[in-house]
C-alpha cells in the first residue's frame, strides 16, 4: 500500500490476497505483526498453519463476491490462553464482475471474546442461582406445608383427646348398663318362667339389647380408631405395627367406603417398623382418601404389604379409579398442587406424605394410567439410621 | 368392712350418669357395699367419718381433680385402696400419677364390668389385709412397719 493511503495506518492489520490466498500487499501494522509476508499463503504467514484455518470462508468470498466475517481461535501459542481473531474478507471486484483479489482484515478480538465469555459464564451462574432459589422456594413451600400439617395434627390430637374423654363417660355408662340390664332380664326370666306372654316380651327386649350391644361396640371401635389414629399418647419414634395404622385409617373412612368400595388386603408378615406413628397414619389416610376420591361409583382399593427380608418393608396402595394424567404425575408431590375442587383437597396431603416418607429414609412413588387407576408404592426402612 | 361384713366402696365422679351406673353394677354383684358422691369434697367428709376399703375416683372433675382427691384421701385413710377411673386418653400422665400417689389401679372408661368387679374385690381384700396386719397384736412391730411401707 502507499504511504498516502489511509488504510496504510489502519488500526488493524490489513493484507491483500490474490484468489489463491497469496499475500500481495500488507499495511504497516500487518508487517509489524506478521513480518514481510509478501508472496506467502495467508494461513502460513498469519497463523503458521499448513492448511487453511478451520471455518475459513475465503472460497465463499471468491465465488460469491460477498464479504464474510468469522471468528478464529488460535491455540498455537504454547501454554497461553487462546487468542481470538475476528477475520473479515472483502472481495475486490473487477469491472467485469469477477473477484480479482480479497482484502483481509484481522482484528484481535481476544478481549471481546473474553468479555462475551464472561457474560456467558455470568448468565450461566445466574441460571444456576435461579434454579437453586427455585429449589429453595419449593423446599420452603414444603416446610410450610409440613408446619401447617404438624399444627393440624396437633389440633386433631387435641380434638380427639377431648372427644374421646367426653364420649367415654356416656359410653362407659352404656356399656356397663347393658350388662346390668341383661342381668336384670335374666332375673325376670326366672321369675316369670311359664308366663308365655311375658317370655315373648322378654325375648324382644333381648333382641333389642343385642342391637344395643352391637351399636355400643361400633362406637367403641370408632373411638379406639380415632385414638389410635391421632396417637394421643405417642408422637415420638417407636416401633409400630403398620397394619394397625392402616386399619385405623380404614375404620375412620368406613362412612366413605360403605358398600361402594371393596378393600382387598394383601398383608404380608412384616416386622414392626420404627417410625412416628401419628405422621405415618396421616400418610395412610391421605393415600386412602385420594383413592376413595378417585373412584366414582363402585371400585376397589388394594393394600399390599411385604417384607424384603432385610431392612425394608414395601407397601402398595392401588385403586382402580380415574387415574392421574401423565402430565400431572410429576407434580402430585408438590405442595399446593391439587386437582380437586376447592374445599375437597388442600394440595398438601401428598406433599406431606412425600416429606414424611423421605424423612423416614424411605421412598414413595406413583404410577398411573389415566382411566386405569393409580398405584402408590412406599418403601420404608424397618430401623431408622441414627441421626 | 362395715356391720354387714361387706367391703365398703366410695365412688366419686362428678357425673351422676357414672355414679348411678356404678351403683347398679355393684348392686348386681351383691357382695360390695357402696356410697356414691358427685363432689370430691363430700367424699373427703365421708372419709373422715366412715371407714372405706376402696376409693374409686374419676380423673377430671371441676372442683378437685381425681389425683388431688386421692392424694388427700390417702392422708385420711392410707390403708384404703385407691383406684382412678378415667376417660382421659393421656396414658403418660396417668402412669406418672400412679407412681406419684401410689394408686392401686388405673381403669379406663369404658370399663368391663367383670374386670371392674374383680379389681374392686381384690382392692378390698388388700385393704382388709392391711388393717389386720396393723391391728394384729404381739407381732414384730418393725416387720409390720416394713410390710406396711411396701404395701402403701
Short mmCIF file of C-alpha atoms in Angstrom, two decimals:
data_model
loop_
_atom_site.label_atom_id
_atom_site.label_comp_id
_atom_site.label_asym_id
_atom_site.label_seq_id
_atom_site.Cartn_x
_atom_site.Cartn_y
_atom_site.Cartn_z
CA UNK A 1 0.00 0.00 0.00
CA UNK A 2 1.04 3.57 -0.41
CA UNK A 3 2.06 5.91 2.32
CA UNK A 4 -0.75 8.33 1.45
CA UNK A 5 -3.45 5.62 1.60
CA UNK A 6 -5.38 5.95 4.91
CA UNK A 7 -5.52 2.17 5.14
CA UNK A 8 -1.74 2.10 5.43
CA UNK A 9 -2.19 3.38 9.01
CA UNK A 10 -5.40 1.47 9.74
CA UNK A 11 -5.90 0.30 13.32
CA UNK A 12 -5.90 -3.43 12.35
CA UNK A 13 -3.50 -5.45 10.19
CA UNK A 14 -4.66 -5.46 6.55
CA UNK A 15 -3.49 -7.83 3.82
CA UNK A 16 -4.49 -8.02 0.17
CA UNK A 17 -4.70 -11.59 -1.10
CA UNK A 18 -4.92 -12.89 -4.61
CA UNK A 19 -7.53 -15.52 -5.37
CA UNK A 20 -5.01 -18.21 -4.50
CA UNK A 21 -4.73 -16.90 -0.86
CA UNK A 22 -1.31 -15.45 -1.59
CA UNK A 23 -0.46 -12.20 0.16
CA UNK A 24 0.26 -9.46 -2.39
CA UNK A 25 0.20 -6.36 -0.18
CA UNK A 26 0.32 -5.54 3.55
CA UNK A 27 -0.28 -2.37 5.54
CA UNK A 28 2.16 -1.14 8.14
CA UNK A 29 0.58 -2.93 11.07
CA UNK A 30 0.42 -6.22 9.17
CA UNK A 31 4.14 -6.02 8.52
CA UNK A 32 4.79 -5.17 12.16
CA UNK A 33 2.60 -8.01 13.37
CA UNK A 34 3.41 -10.77 10.84
CA UNK A 35 6.66 -9.57 9.21
CA UNK A 36 7.07 -9.12 5.49
CA UNK A 37 4.83 -11.83 4.20
CA UNK A 38 4.80 -10.94 0.54
CA UNK A 39 4.06 -13.93 -1.68
CA UNK A 40 3.24 -16.21 1.29
CA UNK A 41 -0.06 -18.08 1.75
CA UNK A 42 -2.23 -16.29 4.32
CA UNK A 43 -2.67 -19.15 6.84
CA UNK A 44 1.07 -19.85 6.75
CA UNK A 45 2.05 -16.21 7.19
CA UNK A 46 -0.54 -15.17 9.77
CA UNK A 47 -1.12 -18.29 11.83
CA UNK A 48 1.76 -20.56 10.92
CA UNK A 49 -0.56 -23.30 9.65
CA UNK A 50 -0.06 -25.71 6.80
CA UNK A 51 -3.78 -25.98 6.00
CA UNK A 52 -6.45 -23.25 5.64
CA UNK A 53 -7.84 -22.27 9.08
CA UNK A 54 -10.97 -24.02 10.35
CA UNK A 55 -14.11 -22.19 9.26
CA UNK A 56 -12.29 -20.20 6.60
CA UNK A 57 -14.74 -18.50 4.25
CA UNK A 58 -12.18 -17.38 1.65
CA UNK A 59 -13.61 -19.62 -1.06
CA UNK A 60 -17.13 -18.26 -0.43
CA UNK A 61 -15.87 -14.73 -0.90
CA UNK A 62 -14.06 -15.56 -4.13
CA UNK A 63 -17.00 -17.46 -5.56
CA UNK A 64 -19.88 -15.43 -4.18
CA UNK A 65 -18.36 -11.96 -4.46
CA UNK A 66 -19.72 -11.04 -1.00
CA UNK A 67 -17.86 -10.03 2.14
CA UNK A 68 -17.67 -12.51 5.02
CA UNK A 69 -16.69 -12.36 8.66
CA UNK A 70 -15.96 -15.05 11.28
CA UNK A 71 -14.04 -15.70 14.45
CA UNK A 72 -10.95 -17.82 14.72
CA UNK A 73 -9.38 -19.24 17.84
CA UNK A 74 -5.63 -19.50 17.66
CA UNK A 75 -4.21 -22.10 20.00
CA UNK A 76 -0.76 -22.13 18.58
CA UNK A 77 0.80 -20.07 21.31
CA UNK A 78 2.10 -22.77 23.64
CA UNK A 79 0.63 -22.75 27.15
CA UNK A 80 -1.10 -19.37 26.92
CA UNK A 81 -4.86 -18.98 26.78
CA UNK A 82 -6.09 -18.91 23.16
CA UNK A 83 -6.20 -15.68 21.18
CA UNK A 84 -9.30 -14.86 19.19
CA UNK A 85 -9.37 -13.07 15.86
CA UNK A 86 -12.24 -11.52 14.00
CA UNK A 87 -11.37 -12.09 10.34
CA UNK A 88 -13.16 -10.07 7.67
CA UNK A 89 -12.72 -10.76 3.95
CA UNK A 90 -13.87 -8.14 1.45
CA UNK A 91 -13.90 -9.02 -2.26
CA UNK A 92 -12.25 -6.62 -4.74
CA UNK A 93 -14.28 -6.90 -7.88
CA UNK A 94 -13.11 -6.19 -11.44
CA UNK A 95 -15.05 -4.17 -14.00
CA UNK A 96 -16.35 -7.39 -15.47
CA UNK A 97 -17.66 -8.52 -12.07
CA UNK A 98 -15.13 -11.23 -11.25
CA UNK A 99 -13.33 -11.25 -7.94
CA UNK A 100 -9.76 -10.23 -8.60
CA UNK A 101 -8.48 -10.09 -5.07
CA UNK A 102 -9.58 -10.24 -1.45
CA UNK A 103 -8.91 -7.64 1.22
CA UNK A 104 -8.33 -9.26 4.59
CA UNK A 105 -8.76 -7.51 7.97
CA UNK A 106 -7.53 -9.35 11.05
CA UNK A 107 -8.81 -7.81 14.25
CA UNK A 108 -7.63 -9.09 17.60
CA UNK A 109 -10.92 -10.00 19.33
CA UNK A 110 -9.45 -11.72 22.38
CA UNK A 111 -10.70 -9.03 24.74
CA UNK A 112 -14.19 -9.00 23.16
CA UNK A 113 -14.44 -12.77 23.34
CA UNK A 114 -13.25 -12.72 26.93
CA UNK A 115 -16.00 -10.25 27.78
CA UNK A 116 -18.51 -12.38 25.91
CA UNK A 117 -17.34 -15.50 27.69
CA UNK A 118 -17.55 -13.72 30.98
CA UNK A 119 -21.11 -12.71 30.12
CA UNK A 120 -21.97 -16.30 29.21
CA UNK A 121 -20.49 -17.50 32.49
CA UNK A 122 -22.40 -14.84 34.39
CA UNK A 123 -25.60 -15.81 32.66
CA UNK A 124 -24.98 -19.49 33.41
CA UNK A 125 -24.24 -18.72 37.03
CA UNK A 126 -27.41 -16.62 37.20
CA UNK A 127 -29.30 -19.54 35.74
CA UNK A 128 -27.84 -21.85 38.37
CA UNK A 129 -28.69 -19.40 41.14
CA UNK A 130 -32.23 -19.04 39.86
CA UNK A 131 -32.53 -22.81 39.75
CA UNK A 132 -31.23 -23.09 43.32
CA UNK A 133 -33.55 -20.35 44.50
CA UNK A 134 -36.49 -22.11 42.88
CA UNK A 135 -35.44 -25.31 44.62
CA UNK A 136 -35.12 -23.48 47.95
CA UNK A 137 -38.52 -21.92 47.41
CA UNK A 138 -40.04 -25.33 46.74
CA UNK A 139 -38.37 -26.64 49.92
CA UNK A 140 -39.76 -23.68 51.83
CA UNK A 141 -43.22 -24.40 50.46
CA UNK A 142 -42.84 -27.98 51.62
CA UNK A 143 -41.61 -26.90 55.04
CA UNK A 144 -44.51 -24.51 55.32
CA UNK A 145 -46.91 -27.25 54.35
CA UNK A 146 -45.30 -29.54 56.92
CA UNK A 147 -45.69 -26.89 59.59
CA UNK A 148 -49.33 -26.44 58.73
CA UNK A 149 -49.74 -30.19 58.83
CA UNK A 150 -47.96 -30.51 62.17
CA UNK A 151 -50.31 -27.86 63.51
CA UNK A 152 -53.24 -29.73 62.04
CA UNK A 153 -52.03 -32.99 63.56
CA UNK A 154 -51.61 -31.30 66.92
CA UNK A 155 -55.09 -29.82 66.83
CA UNK A 156 -56.50 -33.11 65.59
CA UNK A 157 -54.80 -34.76 68.54
CA UNK A 158 -56.30 -32.25 70.95
CA UNK A 159 -59.71 -32.61 69.36
CA UNK A 160 -59.51 -36.39 69.50
CA UNK A 161 -58.35 -36.30 73.12
CA UNK A 162 -61.22 -34.02 74.11
CA UNK A 163 -63.68 -36.01 72.09
CA UNK A 164 -62.65 -39.38 73.47
CA UNK A 165 -62.77 -38.05 77.01
CA UNK A 166 -66.24 -36.59 76.51
CA UNK A 167 -67.55 -39.71 74.80
CA UNK A 168 -66.05 -42.15 77.28
CA UNK A 169 -68.37 -41.03 80.07
CA UNK A 170 -71.68 -41.74 78.27
CA UNK A 171 -70.11 -44.72 76.52
CA UNK A 172 -68.94 -46.16 79.83
CA UNK A 173 -72.47 -45.81 81.11
CA UNK A 174 -73.99 -47.52 78.07
CA UNK A 175 -71.57 -50.43 78.12
CA UNK A 176 -71.87 -51.02 81.86
CA UNK A 177 -75.64 -50.66 81.95
CA UNK A 178 -76.22 -53.08 79.12
CA UNK A 179 -74.55 -55.69 81.28
CA UNK A 180 -76.72 -54.84 84.25
CA UNK A 181 -79.85 -54.84 82.09
CA UNK A 182 -79.01 -58.34 80.83
CA UNK A 183 -78.56 -59.43 84.42
CA UNK A 184 -81.94 -57.96 85.39
CA UNK A 185 -83.66 -59.55 82.40
CA UNK A 186 -82.17 -62.92 83.31
CA UNK A 187 -83.68 -62.44 86.76
CA UNK A 188 -87.06 -61.56 85.25
CA UNK A 189 -86.93 -64.62 83.02
CA UNK A 190 -86.55 -66.87 86.04
CA UNK A 191 -89.31 -65.13 87.94
CA UNK A 192 -91.73 -65.18 85.02
CA UNK A 193 -90.91 -68.68 83.82
CA UNK A 194 -94.08 -70.28 82.44
CA UNK A 195 -95.69 -66.93 81.57
CA UNK A 196 -95.81 -67.17 77.77
CA UNK A 197 -96.72 -63.54 77.06
CA UNK A 198 -94.01 -62.25 79.37
CA UNK A 199 -91.37 -64.51 77.83
CA UNK A 200 -92.26 -63.21 74.35
CA UNK A 201 -91.78 -59.64 75.58
CA UNK A 202 -88.55 -60.56 77.28
CA UNK A 203 -87.37 -62.18 74.04
CA UNK A 204 -87.97 -58.90 72.19
CA UNK A 205 -86.10 -56.99 74.86
CA UNK A 206 -83.18 -59.37 74.49
CA UNK A 207 -83.15 -58.80 70.71
CA UNK A 208 -83.03 -55.06 71.28
CA UNK A 209 -80.29 -55.42 73.85
CA UNK A 210 -78.26 -57.36 71.33
CA UNK A 211 -78.65 -54.47 68.88
CA UNK A 212 -77.58 -52.01 71.58
CA UNK A 213 -74.60 -54.19 72.28
CA UNK A 214 -73.58 -54.08 68.61
CA UNK A 215 -74.13 -50.32 68.48
CA UNK A 216 -72.00 -49.61 71.54
CA UNK A 217 -69.31 -51.92 70.21
CA UNK A 218 -69.31 -49.92 66.99
CA UNK A 219 -68.92 -46.65 68.91
CA UNK A 220 -66.07 -48.18 70.90
CA UNK A 221 -64.31 -49.25 67.70
CA UNK A 222 -64.61 -45.77 66.21
CA UNK A 223 -63.30 -44.08 69.33
CA UNK A 224 -60.47 -46.57 69.60
CA UNK A 225 -59.56 -45.91 65.96
CA UNK A 226 -59.65 -42.18 66.48
CA UNK A 227 -57.35 -42.57 69.48
CA UNK A 228 -55.11 -44.94 67.58
CA UNK A 229 -55.10 -42.68 64.54
CA UNK A 230 -54.21 -39.49 66.36
CA UNK A 231 -51.81 -41.44 68.59
CA UNK A 232 -52.63 -39.27 71.51
CA UNK A 233 -50.03 -40.85 73.70
CA UNK A 234 -47.28 -41.45 71.18
CA UNK A 235 -45.91 -38.79 68.86
CA UNK A 236 -42.31 -39.92 69.01
CA UNK A 237 -40.31 -42.52 67.09
CA UNK A 238 -41.26 -46.01 68.06
CA UNK A 239 -41.68 -49.47 66.61
CA UNK A 240 -45.22 -49.96 65.40
CA UNK A 241 -47.33 -52.46 63.52
CA UNK A 242 -48.19 -50.59 60.32
CA UNK A 243 -51.23 -52.82 59.75
CA UNK A 244 -52.79 -51.29 62.87
CA UNK A 245 -52.39 -47.80 61.45
CA UNK A 246 -53.85 -48.83 58.10
CA UNK A 247 -56.84 -50.44 59.83
CA UNK A 248 -57.37 -47.33 61.97
CA UNK A 249 -57.45 -45.15 58.86
CA UNK A 250 -59.82 -47.58 57.14
CA UNK A 251 -62.11 -47.56 60.17
CA UNK A 252 -62.30 -43.77 60.04
CA UNK A 253 -63.15 -43.97 56.33
CA UNK A 254 -65.93 -46.55 56.84
CA UNK A 255 -68.54 -43.93 56.04
CA UNK A 256 -66.91 -43.10 52.71
CA UNK A 257 -66.22 -46.71 51.76
CA UNK A 258 -69.67 -48.00 52.67
CA UNK A 259 -70.81 -50.64 50.20
CA UNK A 260 -69.21 -48.67 47.38
CA UNK A 261 -65.58 -49.68 47.61
CA UNK A 262 -64.16 -53.10 48.24
CA UNK A 263 -60.92 -53.29 50.25
CA UNK A 264 -58.53 -56.02 49.23
CA UNK A 265 -55.91 -56.69 51.90
CA UNK A 266 -52.76 -58.49 50.82
CA UNK A 267 -51.00 -58.18 54.14
CA UNK A 268 -47.70 -59.97 54.41
CA UNK A 269 -45.76 -60.80 57.54
CA UNK A 270 -43.93 -57.53 58.14
CA UNK A 271 -41.88 -56.65 61.20
CA UNK A 272 -42.70 -53.68 63.43
CA UNK A 273 -41.40 -50.52 61.77
CA UNK A 274 -39.62 -47.74 63.60
CA UNK A 275 -41.47 -44.52 62.78
CA UNK A 276 -43.58 -41.63 64.04
CA UNK A 277 -46.95 -43.37 64.11
CA UNK A 278 -49.05 -40.20 64.03
CA UNK A 279 -47.32 -38.94 60.88
CA UNK A 280 -47.32 -42.39 59.28
CA UNK A 281 -51.05 -42.83 59.87
CA UNK A 282 -51.59 -39.45 58.25
CA UNK A 283 -49.80 -40.79 55.16
CA UNK A 284 -52.10 -43.83 55.05
CA UNK A 285 -55.09 -41.56 55.49
CA UNK A 286 -54.01 -39.26 52.64
CA UNK A 287 -53.39 -42.14 50.25
CA UNK A 288 -56.67 -43.87 51.13
CA UNK A 289 -58.64 -40.64 50.91
CA UNK A 290 -57.18 -39.93 47.47
CA UNK A 291 -58.02 -43.46 46.39
CA UNK A 292 -61.60 -43.10 47.64
CA UNK A 293 -61.99 -39.77 45.87
CA UNK A 294 -60.55 -41.18 42.63
CA UNK A 295 -63.26 -43.83 42.49
CA UNK A 296 -66.62 -42.68 41.17
CA UNK A 297 -69.30 -45.26 41.68
CA UNK A 298 -68.07 -48.66 42.77
CA UNK A 299 -64.48 -49.73 42.85
CA UNK A 300 -61.68 -51.50 44.62
CA UNK A 301 -58.69 -50.49 46.72
CA UNK A 302 -55.86 -52.97 47.10
CA UNK A 303 -53.44 -52.64 50.00
CA UNK A 304 -50.41 -54.87 49.97
CA UNK A 305 -47.57 -55.13 52.47
CA UNK A 306 -44.42 -57.21 52.28
CA UNK A 307 -41.01 -57.53 53.88
CA UNK A 308 -37.90 -57.74 51.72
CA UNK A 309 -36.16 -59.91 54.29
CA UNK A 310 -33.52 -57.31 55.02
CA UNK A 311 -34.24 -53.85 56.30
CA UNK A 312 -37.20 -52.67 54.22
CA UNK A 313 -40.93 -53.07 54.08
CA UNK A 314 -42.86 -52.28 50.93
CA UNK A 315 -46.44 -51.00 50.97
CA UNK A 316 -48.73 -50.67 47.97
CA UNK A 317 -51.94 -48.68 47.78
CA UNK A 318 -53.71 -49.25 44.50
CA UNK A 319 -57.11 -48.06 43.35
CA UNK A 320 -58.98 -48.65 40.14
CA UNK A 321 -60.26 -45.08 39.97
CA UNK A 322 -59.89 -42.46 37.31
CA UNK A 323 -56.09 -42.25 37.47
CA UNK A 324 -53.72 -39.32 37.08
CA UNK A 325 -52.95 -37.84 33.63
CA UNK A 326 -49.29 -38.30 32.66
CA UNK A 327 -48.60 -34.55 32.56
CA UNK A 328 -49.70 -34.20 36.17
CA UNK A 329 -47.98 -37.24 37.58
CA UNK A 330 -44.69 -35.47 38.27
CA UNK A 331 -46.44 -32.64 40.10
CA UNK A 332 -48.52 -34.62 42.55
CA UNK A 333 -45.96 -34.43 45.37
CA UNK A 334 -45.63 -30.62 45.05
CA UNK A 335 -47.13 -28.62 47.89
CA UNK A 336 -50.21 -26.74 46.81
CA UNK A 337 -50.86 -28.91 43.76
CA UNK A 338 -54.39 -30.26 43.68
CA UNK A 339 -56.79 -31.37 41.00
CA UNK A 340 -59.67 -31.40 43.43
CA UNK A 341 -62.28 -28.67 43.77
CA UNK A 342 -61.86 -26.04 46.48
CA UNK A 343 -62.80 -27.47 49.84
CA UNK A 344 -62.14 -31.06 48.81
CA UNK A 345 -58.36 -31.03 48.65
CA UNK A 346 -55.74 -28.78 50.20
CA UNK A 347 -52.97 -29.91 47.89
CA UNK A 348 -50.92 -30.80 50.96
CA UNK A 349 -51.73 -34.46 51.51
CA UNK A 350 -49.26 -35.98 49.09
CA UNK A 351 -46.62 -33.30 49.69
CA UNK A 352 -46.71 -34.18 53.37
CA UNK A 353 -46.79 -37.89 52.61
CA UNK A 354 -43.69 -37.44 50.48
CA UNK A 355 -41.95 -35.49 53.19
CA UNK A 356 -42.92 -37.94 55.91
CA UNK A 357 -41.73 -40.94 53.93
CA UNK A 358 -38.45 -39.37 52.78
CA UNK A 359 -38.00 -38.02 56.31
CA UNK A 360 -38.08 -41.64 57.48
CA UNK A 361 -35.43 -42.53 54.91
CA UNK A 362 -37.96 -44.17 52.59
CA UNK A 363 -39.33 -43.57 49.11
CA UNK A 364 -42.80 -43.00 47.73
CA UNK A 365 -43.55 -43.36 44.03
CA UNK A 366 -46.70 -43.20 41.96
CA UNK A 367 -47.64 -44.98 38.77
CA UNK A 368 -50.85 -44.22 36.98
CA UNK A 369 -52.65 -44.83 33.74
CA UNK A 370 -55.41 -42.38 33.06
CA UNK A 371 -58.69 -44.20 33.49
CA UNK A 372 -56.98 -47.31 34.88
CA UNK A 373 -56.26 -46.27 38.44
CA UNK A 374 -53.20 -45.33 40.45
CA UNK A 375 -50.59 -47.30 42.36
CA UNK A 376 -48.55 -45.76 45.16
CA UNK A 377 -45.54 -47.71 46.33
CA UNK A 378 -43.89 -46.92 49.66
CA UNK A 379 -40.58 -48.37 50.73
CA UNK A 380 -39.66 -47.85 54.37
CA UNK A 381 -36.64 -48.89 56.39
CA UNK A 382 -37.57 -51.09 59.35
CA UNK A 383 -34.97 -49.45 61.56
CA UNK A 384 -34.02 -45.78 61.33
CA UNK A 385 -30.37 -44.90 60.92
CA UNK A 386 -29.14 -42.95 63.92
CA UNK A 387 -29.12 -39.24 63.07
CA UNK B 1 -65.73 -53.58 106.32
CA UNK B 2 -68.89 -52.37 107.97
CA UNK B 3 -71.52 -54.13 110.05
CA UNK B 4 -72.79 -56.15 107.09
CA UNK B 5 -69.31 -57.60 106.67
CA UNK B 6 -69.25 -56.49 103.05
CA UNK B 7 -66.42 -54.33 101.72
CA UNK B 8 -67.27 -50.62 101.54
CA UNK B 9 -66.56 -48.76 98.30
CA UNK B 10 -66.55 -44.96 97.95
CA UNK B 11 -67.46 -43.85 94.41
CA UNK B 12 -66.58 -40.30 93.32
CA UNK B 13 -67.49 -38.93 89.89
CA UNK B 14 -68.91 -35.52 89.01
CA UNK B 15 -71.21 -37.24 86.51
CA UNK B 16 -74.31 -38.75 88.15
CA UNK B 17 -74.58 -40.83 84.98
CA UNK B 18 -71.44 -42.68 86.01
CA UNK B 19 -72.11 -42.95 89.74
CA UNK B 20 -75.64 -44.29 89.18
CA UNK B 21 -74.28 -46.79 86.67
CA UNK B 22 -71.54 -47.94 89.05
CA UNK B 23 -74.11 -48.32 91.83
CA UNK B 24 -76.16 -50.56 89.56
CA UNK B 25 -73.11 -52.64 88.65
CA UNK B 26 -72.16 -53.11 92.31
CA UNK B 27 -75.74 -53.96 93.21
CA UNK B 28 -75.66 -56.63 90.51
CA UNK B 29 -72.61 -58.16 92.16
CA UNK B 30 -74.28 -58.08 95.54
CA UNK B 31 -71.12 -58.55 97.58
CA UNK B 32 -69.95 -54.97 97.69
CA UNK B 33 -71.50 -52.01 99.52
CA UNK B 34 -71.06 -48.57 98.09
CA UNK B 35 -71.69 -44.89 98.68
CA UNK B 36 -71.55 -42.60 95.68
CA UNK B 37 -70.95 -38.84 95.70
CA UNK B 38 -70.69 -36.34 92.86
CA UNK B 39 -68.48 -33.85 94.67
CA UNK B 40 -64.95 -34.72 95.86
CA UNK B 41 -65.41 -32.51 98.96
CA UNK B 42 -68.31 -34.73 100.05
CA UNK B 43 -66.09 -37.73 99.56
CA UNK B 44 -63.39 -36.25 101.81
CA UNK B 45 -66.00 -35.58 104.53
CA UNK B 46 -67.20 -39.17 104.32
CA UNK B 47 -63.64 -40.46 104.58
CA UNK B 48 -63.27 -38.59 107.85
CA UNK B 49 -66.34 -40.21 109.38
CA UNK B 50 -66.70 -43.65 107.76
CA UNK B 51 -64.26 -46.41 107.01
CA UNK B 52 -63.82 -47.45 103.36
CA UNK B 53 -61.93 -50.33 101.80
CA UNK B 54 -61.77 -48.95 98.29
CA UNK B 55 -61.94 -45.43 96.86
CA UNK B 56 -62.82 -45.26 93.16
CA UNK B 57 -62.48 -41.77 91.70
CA UNK B 58 -62.96 -40.10 88.34
CA UNK B 59 -59.95 -38.20 86.94
CA UNK B 60 -61.24 -34.91 85.60
CA UNK B 61 -63.69 -33.17 87.93
CA UNK B 62 -64.38 -29.43 88.09
CA UNK B 63 -63.80 -28.84 91.81
CA UNK B 64 -60.84 -31.09 92.53
CA UNK B 65 -59.20 -33.47 90.12
CA UNK B 66 -59.07 -37.16 90.87
CA UNK B 67 -55.33 -37.23 91.55
CA UNK B 68 -55.51 -34.47 94.14
CA UNK B 69 -58.62 -36.01 95.69
CA UNK B 70 -56.90 -39.40 96.03
CA UNK B 71 -53.76 -37.73 97.42
CA UNK B 72 -55.86 -36.15 100.16
CA UNK B 73 -57.80 -39.38 100.68
CA UNK B 74 -54.54 -41.22 101.29
CA UNK B 75 -53.77 -38.87 104.17
CA UNK B 76 -57.14 -39.59 105.80
CA UNK B 77 -57.34 -43.35 105.20
CA UNK B 78 -53.97 -44.63 103.99
CA UNK B 79 -54.98 -48.31 104.04
CA UNK B 80 -57.94 -47.85 101.68
CA UNK B 81 -57.09 -48.96 98.09
CA UNK B 82 -57.21 -46.10 95.61
CA UNK B 83 -58.45 -46.57 92.03
CA UNK B 84 -58.58 -43.96 89.28
CA UNK B 85 -61.32 -44.28 86.67
CA UNK B 86 -60.64 -42.15 83.65
CA UNK B 87 -61.83 -41.40 80.16
CA UNK B 88 -58.72 -39.39 79.55
CA UNK B 89 -56.55 -40.74 76.80
CA UNK B 90 -53.21 -39.49 78.03
CA UNK B 91 -51.55 -42.63 79.29
CA UNK B 92 -48.25 -41.00 80.12
CA UNK B 93 -49.63 -38.67 82.74
CA UNK B 94 -51.78 -41.48 84.11
CA UNK B 95 -48.75 -43.71 84.64
CA UNK B 96 -46.86 -40.83 86.21
CA UNK B 97 -49.71 -40.27 88.63
CA UNK B 98 -49.94 -43.94 89.53
CA UNK B 99 -46.34 -43.77 90.65
CA UNK B 100 -46.76 -40.44 92.39
CA UNK B 101 -49.69 -41.20 94.62
CA UNK B 102 -49.49 -44.97 94.91
CA UNK B 103 -52.62 -45.91 93.03
CA UNK B 104 -53.82 -49.49 93.37
CA UNK B 105 -55.24 -49.50 89.83
CA UNK B 106 -55.97 -47.37 86.83
CA UNK B 107 -59.14 -48.15 84.87
CA UNK B 108 -60.09 -46.66 81.53
CA UNK B 109 -63.63 -45.77 80.52
CA UNK B 110 -65.47 -47.58 79.06
CA UNK B 111 -64.65 -50.35 81.51
CA UNK B 112 -65.52 -54.01 81.53
CA UNK B 113 -67.90 -54.78 84.42
CA UNK B 114 -66.44 -58.16 85.27
CA UNK B 115 -62.93 -56.80 85.30
CA UNK B 116 -64.00 -53.81 87.38
CA UNK B 117 -65.70 -56.03 89.98
CA UNK B 118 -62.68 -58.27 90.19
CA UNK B 119 -60.38 -55.30 90.72
CA UNK B 120 -62.70 -53.92 93.42
CA UNK B 121 -62.80 -57.26 95.24
CA UNK B 122 -59.02 -57.59 95.16
CA UNK B 123 -58.60 -53.98 96.26
CA UNK B 124 -60.94 -54.58 99.20
CA UNK B 125 -59.04 -57.74 100.11
CA UNK B 126 -55.79 -55.79 100.14
CA UNK B 127 -57.26 -53.10 102.41
CA UNK B 128 -58.60 -55.67 104.81
CA UNK B 129 -55.23 -57.46 104.96
CA UNK B 130 -53.52 -54.17 105.69
CA UNK B 131 -55.90 -53.45 108.55
CA UNK B 132 -55.47 -56.92 110.03
CA UNK B 133 -51.73 -56.57 109.82
CA UNK B 134 -51.90 -53.22 111.53
CA UNK B 135 -54.13 -54.44 114.32
CA UNK B 136 -52.55 -57.81 114.99
CA UNK B 137 -51.16 -57.80 118.48
CA UNK B 138 -47.86 -59.24 119.51
CA UNK B 139 -46.24 -59.50 116.07
CA UNK B 140 -42.93 -57.86 115.40
CA UNK B 141 -43.54 -54.13 115.16
CA UNK B 142 -40.59 -53.36 112.91
CA UNK B 143 -41.50 -56.08 110.42
CA UNK B 144 -45.06 -54.82 110.41
CA UNK B 145 -43.90 -51.32 109.59
CA UNK B 146 -41.74 -52.62 106.74
CA UNK B 147 -44.58 -54.55 105.20
CA UNK B 148 -46.80 -51.51 105.65
CA UNK B 149 -44.30 -49.34 103.78
CA UNK B 150 -44.08 -51.87 100.98
CA UNK B 151 -47.81 -52.02 100.51
CA UNK B 152 -48.74 -48.35 100.67
#
